[in-house]
Protein backbone atom coordinates (compact mmCIF):
# COMPACT_ATOMS: atom_id res chain seq x y z
CA UNK A 1 0.00 0.00 0.00
CA UNK A 2 2.91 2.32 0.30
CA UNK A 3 3.26 2.61 -3.45
CA UNK A 4 -0.35 3.85 -3.93
CA UNK A 5 -0.12 6.32 -1.11
CA UNK A 6 2.00 8.98 -2.92
CA UNK A 7 -0.25 8.83 -5.97
CA UNK A 8 -3.35 9.34 -3.83
CA UNK A 9 -1.65 12.10 -1.90
CA UNK A 10 -0.60 13.83 -5.15
CA UNK A 11 -4.15 13.50 -6.48
CA UNK A 12 -5.45 15.30 -3.40
CA UNK A 13 -2.74 17.98 -3.34
CA UNK A 14 -2.87 18.81 -7.09
CA UNK A 15 -6.24 20.61 -6.98
CA UNK A 16 -5.12 22.57 -3.92
CA UNK A 17 -1.91 23.63 -5.65
CA UNK A 18 -3.80 24.60 -8.81
CA UNK A 19 -6.17 26.76 -6.77
CA UNK A 20 -3.27 28.40 -4.94
CA UNK A 21 -1.45 28.98 -8.22
CA UNK A 22 -4.49 30.61 -9.76
CA UNK A 23 -4.80 32.91 -6.73
CA UNK A 24 -1.11 33.78 -6.91
CA UNK A 25 -1.49 34.36 -10.66
CA UNK A 26 -4.46 36.65 -10.07
CA UNK A 27 -2.49 38.63 -7.46
CA UNK A 28 0.48 38.95 -9.79
CA UNK A 29 -1.83 40.08 -12.60
CA UNK A 30 -3.38 42.72 -10.33
CA UNK A 31 0.06 43.98 -9.33
CA UNK A 32 1.13 44.05 -12.97
CA UNK A 33 -1.99 46.06 -13.88
CA UNK A 34 -1.29 48.56 -11.10
CA UNK A 35 2.34 48.92 -12.18
CA UNK A 36 1.25 49.36 -15.80
CA UNK A 37 -1.27 52.05 -14.84
CA UNK A 38 1.33 53.86 -12.74
CA UNK A 39 3.87 53.67 -15.54
CA UNK A 40 1.37 54.97 -18.10
CA UNK A 41 0.41 57.80 -15.75
CA UNK A 42 4.05 58.77 -15.21
CA UNK A 43 4.79 58.64 -18.96
CA UNK A 44 1.71 60.75 -19.68
CA UNK A 45 2.85 63.36 -17.15
CA UNK A 46 6.32 63.38 -18.73
CA UNK A 47 4.81 63.80 -22.20
CA UNK A 48 2.62 66.70 -21.04
CA UNK A 49 5.61 68.38 -19.37
CA UNK A 50 7.71 67.94 -22.52
CA UNK A 51 4.92 69.38 -24.66
CA UNK A 52 4.65 72.38 -22.36
CA UNK A 53 8.42 72.93 -22.49
CA UNK A 54 8.40 72.65 -26.28
CA UNK A 55 5.60 75.19 -26.50
CA UNK A 56 7.47 77.55 -24.19
CA UNK A 57 10.66 77.22 -26.28
CA UNK A 58 8.70 77.86 -29.48
CA UNK A 59 7.20 81.01 -28.01
CA UNK A 60 10.64 82.19 -26.87
CA UNK A 61 12.11 81.64 -30.34
CA UNK A 62 9.17 83.37 -32.01
CA UNK A 63 9.46 86.36 -29.70
CA UNK A 64 13.17 86.63 -30.54
CA UNK A 65 12.34 86.50 -34.23
CA UNK A 66 10.17 89.61 -34.16
CA UNK A 67 11.27 91.74 -37.05
CA UNK A 68 13.06 94.99 -36.50
CA UNK A 69 11.83 98.00 -38.49
CA UNK A 70 14.88 97.93 -40.79
CA UNK A 71 14.24 94.26 -41.52
CA UNK A 72 10.69 95.08 -42.57
CA UNK A 73 11.96 97.86 -44.85
CA UNK A 74 14.52 95.56 -46.45
CA UNK A 75 11.92 92.84 -46.88
CA UNK A 76 9.57 95.33 -48.60
CA UNK A 77 12.39 96.45 -50.93
CA UNK A 78 13.23 92.87 -51.80
CA UNK A 79 9.58 92.12 -52.48
CA UNK A 80 9.30 95.17 -54.75
CA UNK A 81 12.44 94.16 -56.67
CA UNK A 82 11.09 90.66 -57.02
CA UNK A 83 7.79 91.89 -58.43
CA UNK A 84 9.58 94.31 -60.80
CA UNK A 85 11.76 91.46 -62.05
CA UNK A 86 8.67 89.36 -62.62
CA UNK A 87 7.03 92.18 -64.58
CA UNK A 88 10.14 92.59 -66.75
CA UNK A 89 10.27 88.86 -67.41
CA UNK A 90 6.59 88.85 -68.35
CA UNK A 91 7.18 91.81 -70.70
CA UNK A 92 10.15 90.12 -72.37
CA UNK A 93 8.20 86.89 -72.71
CA UNK A 94 5.29 88.73 -74.29
CA UNK A 95 7.61 90.49 -76.73
CA UNK A 96 9.24 87.18 -77.61
CA UNK A 97 5.85 85.59 -78.25
CA UNK A 98 4.79 88.48 -80.47
CA UNK A 99 8.05 88.32 -82.40
CA UNK A 100 7.67 84.57 -82.85
CA UNK A 101 4.12 85.01 -84.12
CA UNK A 102 5.15 87.49 -86.83
CA UNK A 103 5.89 86.18 -90.27
CA UNK A 104 9.44 86.91 -91.14
CA UNK A 105 10.59 87.31 -94.70
CA UNK A 106 14.16 86.71 -95.43
CA UNK A 107 15.71 88.87 -98.07
CA UNK A 108 17.38 87.06 -100.87
CA UNK A 109 21.06 87.29 -100.36
CA UNK A 110 22.84 89.59 -102.76
CA UNK A 111 25.93 88.10 -104.11
CA UNK A 112 28.82 90.35 -104.49
CA UNK A 113 30.63 89.96 -107.72
CA UNK A 114 34.26 89.43 -107.36
CA UNK A 115 36.45 90.75 -110.03
CA UNK A 116 38.83 88.24 -111.32
CA UNK A 117 42.27 89.26 -112.18
CA UNK A 118 43.60 87.88 -115.31
CA UNK A 119 47.01 86.55 -115.42
CA UNK A 120 48.97 87.72 -118.36
CA UNK A 121 51.36 85.44 -120.02
CSV table of N, CA, C and O in Angstrom, one decimal:
chain,number,residue,atom,x,y,z
A,1,UNK,N,0.8,-1.2,0.0
A,1,UNK,CA,0.0,0.0,0.0
A,1,UNK,C,0.8,1.3,0.0
A,1,UNK,O,0.3,2.3,-0.3
A,2,UNK,N,2.1,1.1,0.3
A,2,UNK,CA,2.9,2.3,0.3
A,2,UNK,C,3.1,2.9,-1.1
A,2,UNK,O,3.2,4.1,-1.2
A,3,UNK,N,3.1,2.1,-2.1
A,3,UNK,CA,3.3,2.6,-3.4
A,3,UNK,C,2.1,3.5,-3.9
A,3,UNK,O,2.2,4.5,-4.6
A,4,UNK,N,0.9,3.1,-3.5
A,4,UNK,CA,-0.4,3.8,-3.9
A,4,UNK,C,-0.6,5.1,-3.1
A,4,UNK,O,-1.3,6.0,-3.5
A,5,UNK,N,0.1,5.2,-2.0
A,5,UNK,CA,-0.1,6.3,-1.1
A,5,UNK,C,0.4,7.6,-1.7
A,5,UNK,O,-0.4,8.6,-1.7
A,6,UNK,N,1.6,7.7,-2.3
A,6,UNK,CA,2.0,9.0,-2.9
A,6,UNK,C,1.1,9.4,-4.1
A,6,UNK,O,0.9,10.6,-4.3
A,7,UNK,N,0.6,8.5,-4.8
A,7,UNK,CA,-0.2,8.8,-6.0
A,7,UNK,C,-1.5,9.4,-5.4
A,7,UNK,O,-2.0,10.5,-6.0
A,8,UNK,N,-2.1,8.8,-4.4
A,8,UNK,CA,-3.4,9.3,-3.8
A,8,UNK,C,-3.1,10.7,-3.2
A,8,UNK,O,-3.9,11.6,-3.3
A,9,UNK,N,-2.0,10.8,-2.5
A,9,UNK,CA,-1.7,12.1,-1.9
A,9,UNK,C,-1.5,13.2,-3.0
A,9,UNK,O,-1.9,14.3,-2.8
A,10,UNK,N,-0.8,12.9,-4.1
A,10,UNK,CA,-0.6,13.8,-5.2
A,10,UNK,C,-1.9,14.2,-5.8
A,10,UNK,O,-2.1,15.3,-6.1
A,11,UNK,N,-2.8,13.2,-5.9
A,11,UNK,CA,-4.1,13.5,-6.5
A,11,UNK,C,-4.9,14.5,-5.6
A,11,UNK,O,-5.7,15.3,-6.1
A,12,UNK,N,-4.7,14.4,-4.3
A,12,UNK,CA,-5.4,15.3,-3.4
A,12,UNK,C,-4.8,16.7,-3.3
A,12,UNK,O,-5.5,17.7,-3.2
A,13,UNK,N,-3.5,16.7,-3.5
A,13,UNK,CA,-2.7,18.0,-3.3
A,13,UNK,C,-2.8,18.8,-4.6
A,13,UNK,O,-2.9,20.0,-4.6
A,14,UNK,N,-2.9,18.1,-5.8
A,14,UNK,CA,-2.9,18.8,-7.1
A,14,UNK,C,-4.0,19.8,-7.2
A,14,UNK,O,-3.7,21.0,-7.6
A,15,UNK,N,-5.2,19.6,-6.9
A,15,UNK,CA,-6.2,20.6,-7.0
A,15,UNK,C,-6.0,21.8,-6.0
A,15,UNK,O,-6.2,22.9,-6.4
A,16,UNK,N,-5.4,21.5,-4.8
A,16,UNK,CA,-5.1,22.6,-3.9
A,16,UNK,C,-4.0,23.5,-4.5
A,16,UNK,O,-4.1,24.7,-4.4
A,17,UNK,N,-3.0,22.9,-5.1
A,17,UNK,CA,-1.9,23.6,-5.7
A,17,UNK,C,-2.4,24.5,-6.9
A,17,UNK,O,-2.0,25.6,-7.0
A,18,UNK,N,-3.3,23.9,-7.6
A,18,UNK,CA,-3.8,24.6,-8.8
A,18,UNK,C,-4.6,25.8,-8.4
A,18,UNK,O,-4.5,26.9,-8.9
A,19,UNK,N,-5.4,25.7,-7.3
A,19,UNK,CA,-6.2,26.8,-6.8
A,19,UNK,C,-5.3,27.9,-6.2
A,19,UNK,O,-5.5,29.0,-6.4
A,20,UNK,N,-4.2,27.4,-5.5
A,20,UNK,CA,-3.3,28.4,-4.9
A,20,UNK,C,-2.5,29.1,-6.1
A,20,UNK,O,-2.3,30.3,-6.0
A,21,UNK,N,-2.2,28.4,-7.1
A,21,UNK,CA,-1.4,29.0,-8.2
A,21,UNK,C,-2.3,30.0,-8.9
A,21,UNK,O,-1.9,31.1,-9.4
A,22,UNK,N,-3.6,29.7,-9.1
A,22,UNK,CA,-4.5,30.6,-9.8
A,22,UNK,C,-4.7,31.9,-8.9
A,22,UNK,O,-4.8,33.0,-9.5
A,23,UNK,N,-4.7,31.7,-7.6
A,23,UNK,CA,-4.8,32.9,-6.7
A,23,UNK,C,-3.5,33.8,-6.8
A,23,UNK,O,-3.6,35.0,-6.9
A,24,UNK,N,-2.4,33.1,-6.8
A,24,UNK,CA,-1.1,33.8,-6.9
A,24,UNK,C,-1.0,34.5,-8.3
A,24,UNK,O,-0.6,35.6,-8.4
A,25,UNK,N,-1.5,33.8,-9.3
A,25,UNK,CA,-1.5,34.4,-10.7
A,25,UNK,C,-2.4,35.6,-10.7
A,25,UNK,O,-2.0,36.6,-11.4
A,26,UNK,N,-3.5,35.5,-10.1
A,26,UNK,CA,-4.5,36.6,-10.1
A,26,UNK,C,-3.8,37.8,-9.3
A,26,UNK,O,-3.9,39.0,-9.8
A,27,UNK,N,-3.1,37.6,-8.2
A,27,UNK,CA,-2.5,38.6,-7.5
A,27,UNK,C,-1.4,39.3,-8.3
A,27,UNK,O,-1.2,40.5,-8.3
A,28,UNK,N,-0.6,38.4,-9.0
A,28,UNK,CA,0.5,38.9,-9.8
A,28,UNK,C,-0.1,39.8,-10.9
A,28,UNK,O,0.4,40.9,-11.3
A,29,UNK,N,-1.2,39.3,-11.5
A,29,UNK,CA,-1.8,40.1,-12.6
A,29,UNK,C,-2.3,41.4,-12.1
A,29,UNK,O,-2.2,42.5,-12.8
A,30,UNK,N,-2.9,41.5,-10.9
A,30,UNK,CA,-3.4,42.7,-10.3
A,30,UNK,C,-2.2,43.7,-10.1
A,30,UNK,O,-2.3,44.9,-10.4
A,31,UNK,N,-1.1,43.1,-9.6
A,31,UNK,CA,0.1,44.0,-9.3
A,31,UNK,C,0.6,44.5,-10.7
A,31,UNK,O,1.0,45.7,-10.8
A,32,UNK,N,0.6,43.6,-11.7
A,32,UNK,CA,1.1,44.1,-13.0
A,32,UNK,C,0.2,45.1,-13.6
A,32,UNK,O,0.7,46.1,-14.2
A,33,UNK,N,-1.1,45.0,-13.4
A,33,UNK,CA,-2.0,46.1,-13.9
A,33,UNK,C,-1.7,47.4,-13.2
A,33,UNK,O,-1.7,48.5,-13.8
A,34,UNK,N,-1.6,47.3,-11.9
A,34,UNK,CA,-1.3,48.6,-11.1
A,34,UNK,C,0.0,49.2,-11.6
A,34,UNK,O,0.1,50.4,-11.8
A,35,UNK,N,1.0,48.4,-11.7
A,35,UNK,CA,2.3,48.9,-12.2
A,35,UNK,C,2.2,49.5,-13.6
A,35,UNK,O,2.7,50.6,-13.9
A,36,UNK,N,1.5,48.9,-14.4
A,36,UNK,CA,1.2,49.4,-15.8
A,36,UNK,C,0.5,50.7,-15.8
A,36,UNK,O,0.9,51.6,-16.5
A,37,UNK,N,-0.5,50.8,-15.0
A,37,UNK,CA,-1.3,52.0,-14.8
A,37,UNK,C,-0.4,53.2,-14.3
A,37,UNK,O,-0.4,54.3,-14.8
A,38,UNK,N,0.4,52.9,-13.3
A,38,UNK,CA,1.3,53.9,-12.7
A,38,UNK,C,2.3,54.3,-13.8
A,38,UNK,O,2.6,55.5,-13.9
A,39,UNK,N,2.9,53.3,-14.5
A,39,UNK,CA,3.9,53.7,-15.5
A,39,UNK,C,3.3,54.5,-16.6
A,39,UNK,O,3.8,55.5,-17.1
A,40,UNK,N,2.1,54.2,-17.1
A,40,UNK,CA,1.4,55.0,-18.1
A,40,UNK,C,1.1,56.4,-17.6
A,40,UNK,O,1.2,57.3,-18.3
A,41,UNK,N,0.7,56.5,-16.3
A,41,UNK,CA,0.4,57.8,-15.7
A,41,UNK,C,1.7,58.7,-15.7
A,41,UNK,O,1.7,59.8,-16.1
A,42,UNK,N,2.8,58.0,-15.3
A,42,UNK,CA,4.1,58.8,-15.2
A,42,UNK,C,4.5,59.2,-16.6
A,42,UNK,O,4.9,60.4,-16.8
A,43,UNK,N,4.4,58.3,-17.6
A,43,UNK,CA,4.8,58.6,-19.0
A,43,UNK,C,3.9,59.7,-19.5
A,43,UNK,O,4.4,60.6,-20.3
A,44,UNK,N,2.6,59.7,-19.2
A,44,UNK,CA,1.7,60.7,-19.7
A,44,UNK,C,2.1,62.1,-19.1
A,44,UNK,O,2.1,63.1,-19.8
A,45,UNK,N,2.4,62.1,-17.8
A,45,UNK,CA,2.9,63.4,-17.2
A,45,UNK,C,4.1,63.9,-17.8
A,45,UNK,O,4.3,65.1,-18.0
A,46,UNK,N,5.1,63.0,-18.1
A,46,UNK,CA,6.3,63.4,-18.7
A,46,UNK,C,6.0,64.0,-20.1
A,46,UNK,O,6.6,65.0,-20.5
A,47,UNK,N,5.1,63.3,-20.9
A,47,UNK,CA,4.8,63.8,-22.2
A,47,UNK,C,4.2,65.2,-22.1
A,47,UNK,O,4.5,66.1,-23.0
A,48,UNK,N,3.3,65.4,-21.2
A,48,UNK,CA,2.6,66.7,-21.0
A,48,UNK,C,3.7,67.8,-20.7
A,48,UNK,O,3.6,68.9,-21.2
A,49,UNK,N,4.6,67.4,-19.8
A,49,UNK,CA,5.6,68.4,-19.4
A,49,UNK,C,6.5,68.7,-20.6
A,49,UNK,O,6.9,69.9,-20.8
A,50,UNK,N,6.9,67.7,-21.4
A,50,UNK,CA,7.7,67.9,-22.5
A,50,UNK,C,7.0,68.8,-23.5
A,50,UNK,O,7.6,69.7,-24.2
A,51,UNK,N,5.7,68.6,-23.7
A,51,UNK,CA,4.9,69.4,-24.7
A,51,UNK,C,4.9,70.8,-24.2
A,51,UNK,O,5.0,71.8,-25.0
A,52,UNK,N,4.7,71.0,-22.9
A,52,UNK,CA,4.6,72.4,-22.4
A,52,UNK,C,6.0,73.1,-22.5
A,52,UNK,O,6.1,74.3,-22.9
A,53,UNK,N,7.1,72.4,-22.3
A,53,UNK,CA,8.4,72.9,-22.5
A,53,UNK,C,8.7,73.3,-24.0
A,53,UNK,O,9.2,74.3,-24.3
A,54,UNK,N,8.2,72.4,-24.8
A,54,UNK,CA,8.4,72.7,-26.3
A,54,UNK,C,7.6,73.9,-26.7
A,54,UNK,O,8.1,74.8,-27.4
A,55,UNK,N,6.4,74.0,-26.2
A,55,UNK,CA,5.6,75.2,-26.5
A,55,UNK,C,6.3,76.5,-26.0
A,55,UNK,O,6.3,77.5,-26.7
A,56,UNK,N,6.8,76.4,-24.8
A,56,UNK,CA,7.5,77.6,-24.2
A,56,UNK,C,8.7,77.9,-25.0
A,56,UNK,O,8.9,79.1,-25.3
A,57,UNK,N,9.5,76.9,-25.5
A,57,UNK,CA,10.7,77.2,-26.3
A,57,UNK,C,10.3,77.8,-27.6
A,57,UNK,O,10.9,78.8,-28.1
A,58,UNK,N,9.2,77.3,-28.2
A,58,UNK,CA,8.7,77.9,-29.5
A,58,UNK,C,8.3,79.3,-29.3
A,58,UNK,O,8.6,80.2,-30.2
A,59,UNK,N,7.6,79.6,-28.3
A,59,UNK,CA,7.2,81.0,-28.0
A,59,UNK,C,8.4,81.9,-27.8
A,59,UNK,O,8.4,83.0,-28.3
A,60,UNK,N,9.4,81.4,-27.1
A,60,UNK,CA,10.6,82.2,-26.9
A,60,UNK,C,11.3,82.5,-28.2
A,60,UNK,O,11.8,83.6,-28.4
A,61,UNK,N,11.5,81.5,-29.0
A,61,UNK,CA,12.1,81.6,-30.3
A,61,UNK,C,11.3,82.6,-31.2
A,61,UNK,O,11.9,83.5,-31.8
A,62,UNK,N,10.0,82.5,-31.2
A,62,UNK,CA,9.2,83.4,-32.0
A,62,UNK,C,9.3,84.8,-31.5
A,62,UNK,O,9.3,85.8,-32.3
A,63,UNK,N,9.3,85.0,-30.2
A,63,UNK,CA,9.5,86.4,-29.7
A,63,UNK,C,10.8,87.0,-30.1
A,63,UNK,O,10.9,88.2,-30.3
A,64,UNK,N,11.8,86.1,-30.2
A,64,UNK,CA,13.2,86.6,-30.5
A,64,UNK,C,13.2,86.9,-32.0
A,64,UNK,O,14.0,87.7,-32.5
A,65,UNK,N,12.3,86.3,-32.8
A,65,UNK,CA,12.3,86.5,-34.2
A,65,UNK,C,11.5,87.7,-34.7
A,65,UNK,O,11.3,87.8,-35.9
A,66,UNK,N,11.0,88.5,-33.8
A,66,UNK,CA,10.2,89.6,-34.2
A,66,UNK,C,11.0,90.5,-35.0
A,66,UNK,O,12.2,90.8,-34.7
A,67,UNK,N,10.5,91.0,-36.1
A,67,UNK,CA,11.3,91.7,-37.1
A,67,UNK,C,11.5,93.2,-36.6
A,67,UNK,O,10.6,93.8,-36.0
A,68,UNK,N,12.7,93.6,-36.8
A,68,UNK,CA,13.1,95.0,-36.5
A,68,UNK,C,12.5,95.9,-37.6
A,68,UNK,O,12.3,95.3,-38.7
A,69,UNK,N,12.3,97.1,-37.4
A,69,UNK,CA,11.8,98.0,-38.5
A,69,UNK,C,12.7,98.0,-39.8
A,69,UNK,O,12.2,97.9,-40.9
A,70,UNK,N,14.0,97.9,-39.6
A,70,UNK,CA,14.9,97.9,-40.8
A,70,UNK,C,14.7,96.6,-41.6
A,70,UNK,O,14.8,96.6,-42.8
A,71,UNK,N,14.5,95.5,-40.8
A,71,UNK,CA,14.2,94.3,-41.5
A,71,UNK,C,13.0,94.3,-42.4
A,71,UNK,O,12.9,93.8,-43.5
A,72,UNK,N,11.9,95.0,-41.8
A,72,UNK,CA,10.7,95.1,-42.6
A,72,UNK,C,10.9,95.9,-43.8
A,72,UNK,O,10.4,95.6,-44.9
A,73,UNK,N,11.7,97.0,-43.7
A,73,UNK,CA,12.0,97.9,-44.8
A,73,UNK,C,12.7,97.1,-45.9
A,73,UNK,O,12.4,97.1,-47.1
A,74,UNK,N,13.7,96.3,-45.5
A,74,UNK,CA,14.5,95.6,-46.4
A,74,UNK,C,13.7,94.5,-47.1
A,74,UNK,O,13.8,94.2,-48.3
A,75,UNK,N,12.8,93.9,-46.3
A,75,UNK,CA,11.9,92.8,-46.9
A,75,UNK,C,11.0,93.5,-47.9
A,75,UNK,O,10.7,92.9,-49.0
A,76,UNK,N,10.5,94.7,-47.7
A,76,UNK,CA,9.6,95.3,-48.6
A,76,UNK,C,10.3,95.7,-49.9
A,76,UNK,O,9.8,95.5,-51.0
A,77,UNK,N,11.6,96.1,-49.7
A,77,UNK,CA,12.4,96.4,-50.9
A,77,UNK,C,12.6,95.2,-51.8
A,77,UNK,O,12.5,95.2,-53.0
A,78,UNK,N,13.0,94.1,-51.1
A,78,UNK,CA,13.2,92.9,-51.8
A,78,UNK,C,12.0,92.4,-52.5
A,78,UNK,O,12.0,91.9,-53.6
A,79,UNK,N,10.8,92.5,-51.9
A,79,UNK,CA,9.6,92.1,-52.5
A,79,UNK,C,9.3,93.0,-53.7
A,79,UNK,O,8.8,92.5,-54.7
A,80,UNK,N,9.5,94.3,-53.6
A,80,UNK,CA,9.3,95.2,-54.7
A,80,UNK,C,10.2,94.8,-55.9
A,80,UNK,O,9.8,94.7,-57.1
A,81,UNK,N,11.5,94.6,-55.6
A,81,UNK,CA,12.4,94.2,-56.7
A,81,UNK,C,12.0,92.8,-57.3
A,81,UNK,O,12.1,92.7,-58.5
A,82,UNK,N,11.5,91.9,-56.5
A,82,UNK,CA,11.1,90.7,-57.0
A,82,UNK,C,9.9,90.8,-58.0
A,82,UNK,O,9.9,90.3,-59.1
A,83,UNK,N,9.0,91.7,-57.6
A,83,UNK,CA,7.8,91.9,-58.4
A,83,UNK,C,8.2,92.6,-59.7
A,83,UNK,O,7.7,92.3,-60.8
A,84,UNK,N,9.1,93.6,-59.6
A,84,UNK,CA,9.6,94.3,-60.8
A,84,UNK,C,10.3,93.3,-61.8
A,84,UNK,O,10.1,93.4,-63.0
A,85,UNK,N,11.1,92.5,-61.2
A,85,UNK,CA,11.8,91.5,-62.0
A,85,UNK,C,10.7,90.6,-62.8
A,85,UNK,O,10.9,90.3,-63.9
A,86,UNK,N,9.7,90.2,-62.0
A,86,UNK,CA,8.7,89.4,-62.6
A,86,UNK,C,7.9,90.1,-63.7
A,86,UNK,O,7.6,89.5,-64.8
A,87,UNK,N,7.7,91.4,-63.5
A,87,UNK,CA,7.0,92.2,-64.6
A,87,UNK,C,7.9,92.3,-65.8
A,87,UNK,O,7.4,92.2,-66.9
A,88,UNK,N,9.2,92.5,-65.6
A,88,UNK,CA,10.1,92.6,-66.8
A,88,UNK,C,10.2,91.3,-67.5
A,88,UNK,O,10.1,91.3,-68.7
A,89,UNK,N,10.2,90.2,-66.8
A,89,UNK,CA,10.3,88.9,-67.4
A,89,UNK,C,9.0,88.6,-68.2
A,89,UNK,O,9.0,88.1,-69.3
A,90,UNK,N,7.9,89.0,-67.6
A,90,UNK,CA,6.6,88.8,-68.3
A,90,UNK,C,6.6,89.7,-69.6
A,90,UNK,O,6.1,89.3,-70.7
A,91,UNK,N,7.1,90.9,-69.5
A,91,UNK,CA,7.2,91.8,-70.7
A,91,UNK,C,8.1,91.2,-71.8
A,91,UNK,O,7.7,91.2,-73.0
A,92,UNK,N,9.2,90.7,-71.4
A,92,UNK,CA,10.1,90.1,-72.4
A,92,UNK,C,9.5,88.9,-73.0
A,92,UNK,O,9.7,88.6,-74.2
A,93,UNK,N,8.8,88.1,-72.2
A,93,UNK,CA,8.2,86.9,-72.7
A,93,UNK,C,7.1,87.3,-73.7
A,93,UNK,O,7.0,86.6,-74.8
A,94,UNK,N,6.3,88.3,-73.4
A,94,UNK,CA,5.3,88.7,-74.3
A,94,UNK,C,5.9,89.2,-75.6
A,94,UNK,O,5.4,88.9,-76.7
A,95,UNK,N,7.0,90.0,-75.5
A,95,UNK,CA,7.6,90.5,-76.7
A,95,UNK,C,8.2,89.3,-77.6
A,95,UNK,O,8.1,89.3,-78.8
A,96,UNK,N,8.7,88.3,-76.9
A,96,UNK,CA,9.2,87.2,-77.6
A,96,UNK,C,8.1,86.4,-78.3
A,96,UNK,O,8.3,85.9,-79.4
A,97,UNK,N,7.0,86.3,-77.6
A,97,UNK,CA,5.8,85.6,-78.3
A,97,UNK,C,5.3,86.3,-79.5
A,97,UNK,O,5.0,85.8,-80.5
A,98,UNK,N,5.3,87.7,-79.3
A,98,UNK,CA,4.8,88.5,-80.5
A,98,UNK,C,5.8,88.4,-81.6
A,98,UNK,O,5.4,88.3,-82.8
A,99,UNK,N,7.0,88.4,-81.3
A,99,UNK,CA,8.1,88.3,-82.4
A,99,UNK,C,8.0,87.0,-83.1
A,99,UNK,O,8.2,86.8,-84.3
A,100,UNK,N,7.7,85.9,-82.3
A,100,UNK,CA,7.7,84.6,-82.8
A,100,UNK,C,6.4,84.4,-83.7
A,100,UNK,O,6.4,83.6,-84.7
A,101,UNK,N,5.4,85.1,-83.4
A,101,UNK,CA,4.1,85.0,-84.1
A,101,UNK,C,4.2,85.7,-85.5
A,101,UNK,O,3.4,85.4,-86.4
A,102,UNK,N,5.0,86.7,-85.6
A,102,UNK,CA,5.1,87.5,-86.8
A,102,UNK,C,5.8,86.6,-87.9
A,102,UNK,O,6.6,85.8,-87.7
A,103,UNK,N,5.3,86.9,-89.1
A,103,UNK,CA,5.9,86.2,-90.3
A,103,UNK,C,7.1,86.9,-90.7
A,103,UNK,O,7.1,88.1,-91.0
A,104,UNK,N,8.2,86.3,-90.8
A,104,UNK,CA,9.4,86.9,-91.1
A,104,UNK,C,9.8,86.5,-92.6
A,104,UNK,O,9.7,85.4,-93.0
A,105,UNK,N,10.1,87.5,-93.3
A,105,UNK,CA,10.6,87.3,-94.7
A,105,UNK,C,12.1,87.5,-94.7
A,105,UNK,O,12.6,88.5,-94.2
A,106,UNK,N,12.7,86.6,-95.3
A,106,UNK,CA,14.2,86.7,-95.4
A,106,UNK,C,14.5,87.3,-96.8
A,106,UNK,O,13.9,86.9,-97.8
A,107,UNK,N,15.3,88.3,-96.8
A,107,UNK,CA,15.7,88.9,-98.1
A,107,UNK,C,16.6,87.9,-98.8
A,107,UNK,O,17.4,87.1,-98.2
A,108,UNK,N,16.5,87.9,-100.1
A,108,UNK,CA,17.4,87.1,-100.9
A,108,UNK,C,18.8,87.6,-100.8
A,108,UNK,O,19.0,88.9,-100.9
A,109,UNK,N,19.7,86.8,-100.5
A,109,UNK,CA,21.1,87.3,-100.4
A,109,UNK,C,21.6,87.9,-101.7
A,109,UNK,O,21.3,87.3,-102.7
A,110,UNK,N,22.2,88.9,-101.6
A,110,UNK,CA,22.8,89.6,-102.8
A,110,UNK,C,24.3,89.2,-102.8
A,110,UNK,O,25.0,89.4,-101.9
A,111,UNK,N,24.6,88.6,-103.9
A,111,UNK,CA,25.9,88.1,-104.1
A,111,UNK,C,26.8,89.2,-104.6
A,111,UNK,O,26.4,90.0,-105.5
A,112,UNK,N,27.9,89.3,-104.1
A,112,UNK,CA,28.8,90.4,-104.5
A,112,UNK,C,29.7,89.7,-105.6
A,112,UNK,O,30.2,88.7,-105.4
A,113,UNK,N,29.8,90.5,-106.6
A,113,UNK,CA,30.6,90.0,-107.7
A,113,UNK,C,32.1,90.3,-107.4
A,113,UNK,O,32.4,91.4,-107.0
A,114,UNK,N,32.8,89.3,-107.6
A,114,UNK,CA,34.3,89.4,-107.4
A,114,UNK,C,35.0,89.6,-108.7
A,114,UNK,O,34.8,88.8,-109.6
A,115,UNK,N,35.7,90.6,-108.8
A,115,UNK,CA,36.4,90.8,-110.0
A,115,UNK,C,37.6,89.8,-110.1
A,115,UNK,O,38.3,89.6,-109.1
A,116,UNK,N,37.7,89.2,-111.2
A,116,UNK,CA,38.8,88.2,-111.3
A,116,UNK,C,40.0,88.9,-112.0
A,116,UNK,O,39.8,89.7,-113.0
A,117,UNK,N,41.1,88.7,-111.6
A,117,UNK,CA,42.3,89.3,-112.2
A,117,UNK,C,42.7,88.3,-113.2
A,117,UNK,O,42.7,87.1,-113.0
A,118,UNK,N,43.1,88.8,-114.3
A,118,UNK,CA,43.6,87.9,-115.3
A,118,UNK,C,45.1,87.8,-115.2
A,118,UNK,O,45.8,88.8,-114.9
A,119,UNK,N,45.6,86.7,-115.5
A,119,UNK,CA,47.0,86.5,-115.4
A,119,UNK,C,47.5,86.7,-116.8
A,119,UNK,O,47.1,86.0,-117.8
A,120,UNK,N,48.4,87.5,-117.0
A,120,UNK,CA,49.0,87.7,-118.4
A,120,UNK,C,50.2,86.8,-118.5
A,120,UNK,O,51.0,86.7,-117.7
A,121,UNK,N,50.2,86.3,-119.7
A,121,UNK,CA,51.4,85.4,-120.0
A,121,UNK,C,52.6,86.1,-120.3
A,121,UNK,O,53.0,87.1,-120.7
